[in-house]
Structures are given as C-alpha cells and as structure tokens.
Tab-separated table of C-alpha atoms in Angstrom:
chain	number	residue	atom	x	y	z
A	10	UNK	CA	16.612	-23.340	83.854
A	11	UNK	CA	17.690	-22.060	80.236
A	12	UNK	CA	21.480	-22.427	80.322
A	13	UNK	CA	23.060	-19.524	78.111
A	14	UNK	CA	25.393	-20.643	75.207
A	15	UNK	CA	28.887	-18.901	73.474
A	16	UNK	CA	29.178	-18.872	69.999
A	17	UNK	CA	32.667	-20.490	69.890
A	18	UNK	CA	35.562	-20.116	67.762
A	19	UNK	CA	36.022	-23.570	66.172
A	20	UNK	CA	39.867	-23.397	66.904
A	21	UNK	CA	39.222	-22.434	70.775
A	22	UNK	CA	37.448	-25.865	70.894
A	23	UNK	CA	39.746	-27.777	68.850
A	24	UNK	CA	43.296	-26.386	70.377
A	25	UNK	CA	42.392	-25.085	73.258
A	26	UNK	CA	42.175	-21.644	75.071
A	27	UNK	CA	44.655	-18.634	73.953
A	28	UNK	CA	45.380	-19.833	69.929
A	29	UNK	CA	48.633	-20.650	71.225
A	30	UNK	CA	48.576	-23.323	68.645
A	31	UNK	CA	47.763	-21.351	65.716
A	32	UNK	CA	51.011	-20.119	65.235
A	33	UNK	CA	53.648	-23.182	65.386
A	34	UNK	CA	53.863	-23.599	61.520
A	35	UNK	CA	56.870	-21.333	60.994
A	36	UNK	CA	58.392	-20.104	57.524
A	37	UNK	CA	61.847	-20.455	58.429
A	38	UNK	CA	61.284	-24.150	59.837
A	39	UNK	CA	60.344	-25.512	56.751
A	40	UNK	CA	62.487	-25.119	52.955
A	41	UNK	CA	61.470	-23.198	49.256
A	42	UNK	CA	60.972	-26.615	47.976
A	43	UNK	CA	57.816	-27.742	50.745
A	44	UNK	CA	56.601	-23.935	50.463
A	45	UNK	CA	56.257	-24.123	46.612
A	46	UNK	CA	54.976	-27.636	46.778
A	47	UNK	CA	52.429	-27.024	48.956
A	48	UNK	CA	51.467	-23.644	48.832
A	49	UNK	CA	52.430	-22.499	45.637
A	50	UNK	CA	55.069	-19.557	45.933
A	51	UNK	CA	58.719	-19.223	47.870
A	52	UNK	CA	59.361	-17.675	51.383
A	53	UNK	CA	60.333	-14.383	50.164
A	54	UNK	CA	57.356	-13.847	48.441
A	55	UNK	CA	55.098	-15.091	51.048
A	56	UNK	CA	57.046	-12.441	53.317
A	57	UNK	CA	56.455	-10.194	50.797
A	58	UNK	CA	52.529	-10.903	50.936
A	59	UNK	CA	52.454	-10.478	54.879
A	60	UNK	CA	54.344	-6.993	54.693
A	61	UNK	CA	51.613	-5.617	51.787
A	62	UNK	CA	48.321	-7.033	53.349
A	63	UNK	CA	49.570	-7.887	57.194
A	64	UNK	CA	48.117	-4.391	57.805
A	65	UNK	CA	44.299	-5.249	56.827
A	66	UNK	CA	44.683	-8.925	57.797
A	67	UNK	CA	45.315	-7.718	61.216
A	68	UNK	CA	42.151	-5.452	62.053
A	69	UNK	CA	40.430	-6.051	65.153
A	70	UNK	CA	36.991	-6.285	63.696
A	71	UNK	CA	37.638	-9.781	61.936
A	72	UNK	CA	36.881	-12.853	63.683
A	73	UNK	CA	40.404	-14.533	63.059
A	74	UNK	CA	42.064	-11.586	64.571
A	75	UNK	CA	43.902	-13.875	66.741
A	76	UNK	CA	45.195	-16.408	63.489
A	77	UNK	CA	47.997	-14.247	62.108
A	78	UNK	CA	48.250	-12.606	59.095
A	79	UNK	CA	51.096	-15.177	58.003
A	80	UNK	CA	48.674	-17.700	58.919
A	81	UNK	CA	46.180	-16.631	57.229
A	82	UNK	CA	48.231	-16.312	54.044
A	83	UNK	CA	49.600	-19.721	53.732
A	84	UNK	CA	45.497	-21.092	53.858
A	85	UNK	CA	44.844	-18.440	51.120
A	86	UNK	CA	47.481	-19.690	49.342
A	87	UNK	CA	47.504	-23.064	49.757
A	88	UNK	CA	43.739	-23.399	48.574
A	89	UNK	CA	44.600	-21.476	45.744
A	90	UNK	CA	46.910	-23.305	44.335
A	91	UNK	CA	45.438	-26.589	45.057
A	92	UNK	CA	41.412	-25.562	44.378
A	93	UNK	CA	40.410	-27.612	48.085
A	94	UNK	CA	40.401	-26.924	51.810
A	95	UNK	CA	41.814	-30.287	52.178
A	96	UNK	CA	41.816	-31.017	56.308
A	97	UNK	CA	46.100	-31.863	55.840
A	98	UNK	CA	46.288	-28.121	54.792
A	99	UNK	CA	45.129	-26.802	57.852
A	100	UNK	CA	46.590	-29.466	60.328
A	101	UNK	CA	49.844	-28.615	58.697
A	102	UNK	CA	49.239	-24.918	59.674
A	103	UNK	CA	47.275	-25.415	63.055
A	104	UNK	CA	43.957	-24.130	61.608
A	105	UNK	CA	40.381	-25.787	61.504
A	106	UNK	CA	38.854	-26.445	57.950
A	107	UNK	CA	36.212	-23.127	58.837
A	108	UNK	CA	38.878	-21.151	59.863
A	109	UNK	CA	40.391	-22.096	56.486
A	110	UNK	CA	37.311	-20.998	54.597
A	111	UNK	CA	37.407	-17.964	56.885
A	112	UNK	CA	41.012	-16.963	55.840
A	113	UNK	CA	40.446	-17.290	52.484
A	114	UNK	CA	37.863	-14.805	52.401
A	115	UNK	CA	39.732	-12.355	54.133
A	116	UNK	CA	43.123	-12.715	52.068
A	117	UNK	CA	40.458	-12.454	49.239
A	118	UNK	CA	39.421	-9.060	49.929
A	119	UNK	CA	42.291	-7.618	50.552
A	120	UNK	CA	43.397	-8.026	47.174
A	121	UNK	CA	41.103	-7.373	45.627
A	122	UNK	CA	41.090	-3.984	47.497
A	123	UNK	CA	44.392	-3.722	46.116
A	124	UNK	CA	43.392	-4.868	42.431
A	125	UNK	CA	43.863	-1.566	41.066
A	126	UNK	CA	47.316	-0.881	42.329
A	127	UNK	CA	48.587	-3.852	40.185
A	128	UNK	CA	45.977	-4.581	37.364
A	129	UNK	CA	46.264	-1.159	35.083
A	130	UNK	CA	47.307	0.372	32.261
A	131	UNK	CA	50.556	2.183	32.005
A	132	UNK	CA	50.217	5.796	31.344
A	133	UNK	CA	53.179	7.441	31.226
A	134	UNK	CA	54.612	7.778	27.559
A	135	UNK	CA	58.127	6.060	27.845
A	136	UNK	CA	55.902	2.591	29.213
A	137	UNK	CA	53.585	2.615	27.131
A	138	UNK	CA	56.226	2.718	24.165
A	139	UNK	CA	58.095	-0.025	25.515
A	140	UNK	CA	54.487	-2.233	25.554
A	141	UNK	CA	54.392	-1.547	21.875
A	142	UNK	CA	57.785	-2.566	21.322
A	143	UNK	CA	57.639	-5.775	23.128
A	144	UNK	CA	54.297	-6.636	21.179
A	145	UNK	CA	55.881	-5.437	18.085
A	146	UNK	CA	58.911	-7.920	18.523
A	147	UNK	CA	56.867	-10.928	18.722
A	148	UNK	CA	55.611	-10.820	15.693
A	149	UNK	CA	55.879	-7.559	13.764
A	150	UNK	CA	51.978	-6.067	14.724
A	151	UNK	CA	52.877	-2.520	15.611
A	152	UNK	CA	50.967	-0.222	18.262
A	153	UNK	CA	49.927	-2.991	20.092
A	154	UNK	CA	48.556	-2.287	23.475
A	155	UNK	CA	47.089	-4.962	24.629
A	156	UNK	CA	45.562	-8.515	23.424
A	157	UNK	CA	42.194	-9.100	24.686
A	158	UNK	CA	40.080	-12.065	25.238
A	159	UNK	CA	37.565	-13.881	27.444
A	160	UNK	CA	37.624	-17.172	29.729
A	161	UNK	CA	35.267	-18.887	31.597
A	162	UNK	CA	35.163	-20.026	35.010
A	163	UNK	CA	32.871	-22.564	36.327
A	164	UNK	CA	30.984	-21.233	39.627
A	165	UNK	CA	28.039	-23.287	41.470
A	166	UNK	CA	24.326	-22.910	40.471
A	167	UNK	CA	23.391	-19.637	41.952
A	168	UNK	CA	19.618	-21.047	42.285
A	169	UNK	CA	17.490	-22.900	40.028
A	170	UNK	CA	15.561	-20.151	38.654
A	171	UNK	CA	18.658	-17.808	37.872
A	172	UNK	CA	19.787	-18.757	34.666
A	173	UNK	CA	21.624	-16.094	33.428
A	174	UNK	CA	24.832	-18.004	34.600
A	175	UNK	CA	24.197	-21.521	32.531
A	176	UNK	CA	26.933	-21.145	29.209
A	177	UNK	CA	26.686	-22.208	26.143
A	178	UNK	CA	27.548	-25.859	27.206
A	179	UNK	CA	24.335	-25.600	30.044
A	180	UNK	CA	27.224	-25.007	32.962
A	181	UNK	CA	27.227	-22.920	35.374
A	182	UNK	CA	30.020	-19.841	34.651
A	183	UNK	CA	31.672	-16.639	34.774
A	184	UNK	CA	32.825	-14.731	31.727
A	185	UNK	CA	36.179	-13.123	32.547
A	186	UNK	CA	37.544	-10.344	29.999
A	187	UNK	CA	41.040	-9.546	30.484
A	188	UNK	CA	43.791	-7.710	28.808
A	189	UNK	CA	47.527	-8.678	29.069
A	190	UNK	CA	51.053	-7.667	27.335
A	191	UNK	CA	53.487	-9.562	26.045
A	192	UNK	CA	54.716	-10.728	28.944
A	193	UNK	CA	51.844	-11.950	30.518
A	194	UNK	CA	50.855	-9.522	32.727
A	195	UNK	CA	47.429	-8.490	33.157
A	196	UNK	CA	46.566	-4.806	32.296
A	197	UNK	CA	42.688	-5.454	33.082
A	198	UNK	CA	40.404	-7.770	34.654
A	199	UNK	CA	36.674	-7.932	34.691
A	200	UNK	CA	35.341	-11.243	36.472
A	201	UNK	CA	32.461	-10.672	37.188
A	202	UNK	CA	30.092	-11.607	33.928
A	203	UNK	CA	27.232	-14.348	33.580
A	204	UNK	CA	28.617	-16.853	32.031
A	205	UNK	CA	25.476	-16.383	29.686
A	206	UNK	CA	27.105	-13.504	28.080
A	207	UNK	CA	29.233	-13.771	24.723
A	208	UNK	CA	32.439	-11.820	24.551
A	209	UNK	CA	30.915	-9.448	22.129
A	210	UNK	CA	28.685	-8.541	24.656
A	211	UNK	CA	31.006	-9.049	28.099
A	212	UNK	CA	32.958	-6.228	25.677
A	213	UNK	CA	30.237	-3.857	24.667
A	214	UNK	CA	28.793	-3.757	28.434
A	215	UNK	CA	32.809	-3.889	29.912
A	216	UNK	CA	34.195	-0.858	31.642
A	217	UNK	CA	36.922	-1.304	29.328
A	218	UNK	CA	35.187	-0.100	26.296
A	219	UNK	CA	34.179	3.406	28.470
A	220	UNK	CA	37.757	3.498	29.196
A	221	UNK	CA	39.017	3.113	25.476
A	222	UNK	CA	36.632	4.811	24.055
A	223	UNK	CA	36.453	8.139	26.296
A	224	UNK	CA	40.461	8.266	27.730
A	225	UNK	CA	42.789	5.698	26.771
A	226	UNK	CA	45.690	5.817	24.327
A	227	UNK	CA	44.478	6.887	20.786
A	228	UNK	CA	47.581	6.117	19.045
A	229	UNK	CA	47.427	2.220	19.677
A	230	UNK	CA	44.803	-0.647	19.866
A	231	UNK	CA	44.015	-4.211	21.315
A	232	UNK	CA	43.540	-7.421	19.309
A	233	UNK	CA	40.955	-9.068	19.904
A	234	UNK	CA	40.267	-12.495	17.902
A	235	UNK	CA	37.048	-12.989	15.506
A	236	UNK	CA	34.267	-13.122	19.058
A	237	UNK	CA	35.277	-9.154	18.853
A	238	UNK	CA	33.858	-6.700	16.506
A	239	UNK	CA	36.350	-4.144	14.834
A	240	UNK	CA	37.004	-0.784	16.732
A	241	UNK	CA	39.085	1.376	16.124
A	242	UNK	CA	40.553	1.071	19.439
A	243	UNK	CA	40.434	-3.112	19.071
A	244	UNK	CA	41.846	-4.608	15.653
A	245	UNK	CA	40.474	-7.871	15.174
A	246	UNK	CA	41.359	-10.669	12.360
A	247	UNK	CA	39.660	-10.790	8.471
A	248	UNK	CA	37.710	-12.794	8.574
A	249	UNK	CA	38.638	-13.596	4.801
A	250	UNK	CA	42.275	-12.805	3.886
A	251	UNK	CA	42.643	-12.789	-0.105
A	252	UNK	CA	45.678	-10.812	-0.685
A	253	UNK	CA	49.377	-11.547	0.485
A	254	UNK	CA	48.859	-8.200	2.560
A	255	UNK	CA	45.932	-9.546	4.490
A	256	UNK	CA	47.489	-13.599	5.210
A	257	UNK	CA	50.471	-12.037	6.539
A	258	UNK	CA	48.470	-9.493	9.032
A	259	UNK	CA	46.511	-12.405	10.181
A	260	UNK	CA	49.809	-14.142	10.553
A	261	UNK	CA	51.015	-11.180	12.828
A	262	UNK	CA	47.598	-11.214	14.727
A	263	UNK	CA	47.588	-14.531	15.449
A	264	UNK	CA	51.135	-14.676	16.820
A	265	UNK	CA	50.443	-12.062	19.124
A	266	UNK	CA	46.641	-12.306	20.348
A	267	UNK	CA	48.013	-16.304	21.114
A	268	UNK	CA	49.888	-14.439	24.682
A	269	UNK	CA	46.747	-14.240	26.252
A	270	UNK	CA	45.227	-18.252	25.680
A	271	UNK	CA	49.021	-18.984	27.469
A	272	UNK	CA	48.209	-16.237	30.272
A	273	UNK	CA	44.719	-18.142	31.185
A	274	UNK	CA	46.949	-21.409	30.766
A	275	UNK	CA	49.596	-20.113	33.351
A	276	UNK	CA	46.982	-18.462	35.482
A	277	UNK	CA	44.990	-22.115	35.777
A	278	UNK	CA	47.917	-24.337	35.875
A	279	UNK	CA	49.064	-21.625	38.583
A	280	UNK	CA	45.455	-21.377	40.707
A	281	UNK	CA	43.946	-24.636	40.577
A	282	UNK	CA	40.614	-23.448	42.043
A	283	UNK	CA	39.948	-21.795	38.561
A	284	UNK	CA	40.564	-24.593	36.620
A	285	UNK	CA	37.902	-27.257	37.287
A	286	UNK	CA	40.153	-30.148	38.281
A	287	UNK	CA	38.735	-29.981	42.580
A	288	UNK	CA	35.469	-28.753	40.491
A	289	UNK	CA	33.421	-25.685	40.529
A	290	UNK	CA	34.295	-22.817	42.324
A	291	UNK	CA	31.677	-23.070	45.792
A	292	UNK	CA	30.403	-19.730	45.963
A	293	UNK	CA	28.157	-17.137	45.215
A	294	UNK	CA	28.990	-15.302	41.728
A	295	UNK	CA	30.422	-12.108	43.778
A	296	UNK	CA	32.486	-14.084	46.192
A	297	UNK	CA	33.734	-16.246	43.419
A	298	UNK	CA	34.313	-13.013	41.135
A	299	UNK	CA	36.700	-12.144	43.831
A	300	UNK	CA	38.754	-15.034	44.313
A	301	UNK	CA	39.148	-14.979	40.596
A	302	UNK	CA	40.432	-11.075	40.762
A	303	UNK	CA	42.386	-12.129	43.639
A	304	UNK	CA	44.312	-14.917	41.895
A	305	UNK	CA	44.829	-12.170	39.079
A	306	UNK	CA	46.001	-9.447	41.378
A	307	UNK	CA	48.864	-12.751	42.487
A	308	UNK	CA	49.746	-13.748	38.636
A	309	UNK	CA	50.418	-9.981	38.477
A	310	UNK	CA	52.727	-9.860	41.592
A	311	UNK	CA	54.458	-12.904	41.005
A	312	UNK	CA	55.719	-11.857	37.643
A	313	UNK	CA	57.154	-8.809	39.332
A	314	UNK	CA	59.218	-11.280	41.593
A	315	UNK	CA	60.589	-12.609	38.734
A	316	UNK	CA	58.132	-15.809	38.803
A	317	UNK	CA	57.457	-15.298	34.965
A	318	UNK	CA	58.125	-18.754	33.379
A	319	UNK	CA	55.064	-20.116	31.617
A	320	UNK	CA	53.334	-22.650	33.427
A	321	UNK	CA	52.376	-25.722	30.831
A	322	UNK	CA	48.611	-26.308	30.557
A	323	UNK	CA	46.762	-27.125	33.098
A	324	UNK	CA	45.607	-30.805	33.619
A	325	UNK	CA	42.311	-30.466	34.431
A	326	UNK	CA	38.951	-30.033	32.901
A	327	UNK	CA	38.643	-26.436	31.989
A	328	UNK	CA	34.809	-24.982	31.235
A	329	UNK	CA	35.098	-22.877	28.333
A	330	UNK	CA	32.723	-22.725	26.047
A	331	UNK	CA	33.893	-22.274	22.852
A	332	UNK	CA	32.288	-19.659	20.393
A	333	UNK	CA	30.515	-19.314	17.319
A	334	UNK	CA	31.882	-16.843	15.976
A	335	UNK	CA	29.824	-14.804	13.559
A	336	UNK	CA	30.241	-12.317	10.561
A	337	UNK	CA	30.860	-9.451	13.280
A	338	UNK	CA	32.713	-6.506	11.140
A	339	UNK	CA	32.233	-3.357	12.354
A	340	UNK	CA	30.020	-0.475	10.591
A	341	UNK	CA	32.616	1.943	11.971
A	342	UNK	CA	33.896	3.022	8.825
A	343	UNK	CA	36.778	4.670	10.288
A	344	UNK	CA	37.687	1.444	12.082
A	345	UNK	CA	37.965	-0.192	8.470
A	346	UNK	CA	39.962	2.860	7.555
A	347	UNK	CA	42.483	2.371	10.257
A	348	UNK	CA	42.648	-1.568	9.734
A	349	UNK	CA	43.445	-1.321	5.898
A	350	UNK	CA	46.091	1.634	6.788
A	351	UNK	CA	47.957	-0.544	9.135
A	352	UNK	CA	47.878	-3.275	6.118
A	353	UNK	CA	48.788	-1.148	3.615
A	354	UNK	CA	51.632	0.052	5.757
A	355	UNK	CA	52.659	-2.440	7.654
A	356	UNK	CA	51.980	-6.102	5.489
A	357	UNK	CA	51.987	-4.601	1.824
C-alpha cells in the first residue's frame, strides 16, 4: 500500500507544530550594540524596515507566511552583512538554515520592488542645485551631477559553456554601473551586466545613457574616469594634461570622481556578501543582480537615517578587474567643445 507523503516545512519538523517558536527572538530583548554586531543596523531602523516592507513580507501566497516579517528581516540582514547563512544566525532567531535562504529571497524582492523609490535622480530644480553645490565644494568641478563608475561582483559559474560572465581576470562576475553624489548616495544602479563587459560598453548599452541622452539635466554632467569616453553629458579626464589649465581640471576630477571608489568601499565593508571575503555570491546572475540592488536600495536608506559615516575598506578579497584603459576620446566634437569651455572658464 503506497503511503501518501506532505511536503513539510523544514521548521514544522524542526520546532514543532504551530511556528510558535519562530517568533521568541525579540527586538526589545536584546541591545543596539548585539543588533549592529550581528545584523548590521540599530533597532529603529530595523523597525523602520518592518513598517516599509512588513506589508509584502506578509502575503499569504509565500511559503514563510507564518515566519514574520521581523523575522524575516533580521535573516536578510544578518546574511547581508556577514555574506553566510551561518546555522548560529538562524538558531539565534528560531529559523532553519532553508528558511534562512528562503527569507532572504523574499526581503530581496521587496526591495528591489522598491529600488526606484530610493535609487533616482532628483528632479526638481532647487535639489538638483544643491547636488552641484555639494560636488562643487569638494573640489571646485562645477555642474557636477553625478560621478560614475563600475564594480565588479563575483557571482558563481552560471554553466560551463556560458562564458559571457568570466572577467578579465577568468572569474566569474557582474559589472555594476552606478552613479552617486557627494555624499554617497546612489542616484543609479545597474547590476545586472556580464562581468565580460568593459565599462565603456556596460555604459553605451546602460539605461543610463537613454536617460541622459533623451531627458536628463542638460545643464550639468557626470565624471566618469579614463574607462569612459567623453560625452557631453559625462566629462571624463585628459588623458594628457600639458597646460596649467588642464593639471588643475584633472586635479578637480580626480578629487571628486574618488566619492564613488569610497561608496563601493562603504557599500562592501557594509554588505559582506558583495565583497568576496565568505566567497562568491551562490546564485544565478538574476538572483544575485538582486541581492546586489537590494544591498544598494539599504546603503541608500541607511544614509537617510543618518548612518552616513564612511565605512574603512573592506578586508576581504574584492574581484575587480582592473582596466586597460585605452585612447577613448570622443568624436563628439561638441563634447570637446564643452570640456575645453569648462577649462577655459573654470581652471584658466
């Protein structure tokens, strides 16, 4: 006689009938210090995280509808910050190592469904002045929108025969583009590349060019460093400065472009499941795009609670191919125009 068997929860069989278990870890039974030592962020912005995503944590369709949404949060959290699903983690918060995996993915998507609504440009005109002031203070580059840049992340082999993920060191990657201000905080985010890409082309292909070169702000630019070619929306360096004029622009560009190699460095030191140290990220490119938009969409948040002191470098082994950068000046002659302007009337 065939004997019928349930598809189990893993947590019914390992604490019993009802979840009752799941929900012992409380916030207010433990201090700041053990909450940012072990999952990365204070109590009121963990509360803060429940009230903006408790909503879509808590649909009936998902099959940890009975872990809460706090729940589920901390084992987000916690294996963003430390880059494992380490089996302490989820004894600490009553949860099997699956369930773990399982919360992750769902705190994943639901910020990335809220990406937009905290990665973006500014658009009306008082904000957008104030970005080119605080850009302009650092180092004296005016109408400075943004700095641009790439960074890789390693990801697992998709498959042996898919190679348009290997880098330029023969690892496994995705090419990130993003775009922050001077504080830090990230205006775009596009994680999703092959790792096989250069930033010239990550840039060409990126929505981010459509967006500059159809809609956004004409009276500004990027920078972008030397991986870039010239646009008249994205100033990059010269590649050979001979005059005063020139040193002291690439001075300026330096200074400023250098916000965005400490925003990676935060954003790593921050989310150590970007940063190599527990190794690759285990996922498919998509799923792994997402956790990496996800940890952006939380850089983004925490700065607006006042988190904003940058993190030192990160510790561990970072993939990052580094480029070879070529003679890439742009034919746009009225790019060139709009570079030598801006020397002329800014560095002369």
């Amino acid at each position: 006689m065939a004997v019928p068997i349930a598809v189990l929860d893993c947590d019914l069989l390992l604490y019993g009938r009802g979840h009752r278990t799941l929900d012992r870890f409380k916030l207010e039974d433990v201090t700041d210090e053990y909450l940012v030592s072990t999952y990365g962020f204070p109590r009121q912005f963990i509360h803060y995280l429940v009230d903006l995503l408790g909503a879509s944590l808590s649909r009936p369709t998902q099959r940890s509808r009975a872990i809460s949404p706090e729940t589920q949060i901390l084992a987000a959290l916690g294996f963003y910050t430390s880059g494992s699903f380490q089996t302490r983690m989820g004894d600490a918060i009553g949860i099997s190592q699956a369930s773990m995996s399982r919360c992750v993915a769902n705190v994943t998507e639901a910020l990335v469904e809220r990406a937009s609504q905290f990665i973006h440009f500014p658009e009306d005109e008082a904000t957008v002045q104030s970005l080119k002031d605080d850009f302009y203070g650092l180092a004296g580059m005016p109408g400075v929108l943004g700095v641009v840049d790439c960074t890789h992340v390693a990801i697992r082999a998709p498959n042996a025969e898919d190679l348009s993920y290997v880098n330029r060191k023969g690892l496994h990657s995705l090419n990130c583009l993003m775009v922050c201000d001077a504080r830090g905080v990230l205006l775009s985010a596009e994680t999703h590349w092959p790792g096989s890409l250069s930033d010239s082309v990550v840039l060409q292909q990126a929505a981010l060019t459509s967006q500059f070169e159809t809609e956004l702000h004409k009276d500004g630019w990027l920078l972008g460093d030397s991986s870039f070619f010239l646009r008249r929306w994205l100033m990059t360096p010269l590649h050979i400065p001979e005059t005063p004029a020139e040193y002291r622009y690439n001075m300026a560009h330096s200074a400023t472009h250098n916000v965005i190699e400490r925003t990676f460095r935060t954003i790593r030191s921050r989310f150590r499941c970007l940063d190599g140290s527990k190794g690759t990220l285990q996922y498919s490119p998509e799923k792994s795009s997402h956790i990496i938009l996800a940890c952006c969409v939380l850089h983004n948040i925490s700065l607006e609670h006042g988190l904003d002191v940058w993190s030192s470098p990160a510790t561990g082994h970072t993939e990052q191919p580094e480029e070879e950068y070529e003679q890439m000046e742009s034919m746009d002659s009225e790019a060139c125009r709009i570079r030598q302007e801006l020397l002329l009337t800014h560095f002369s």
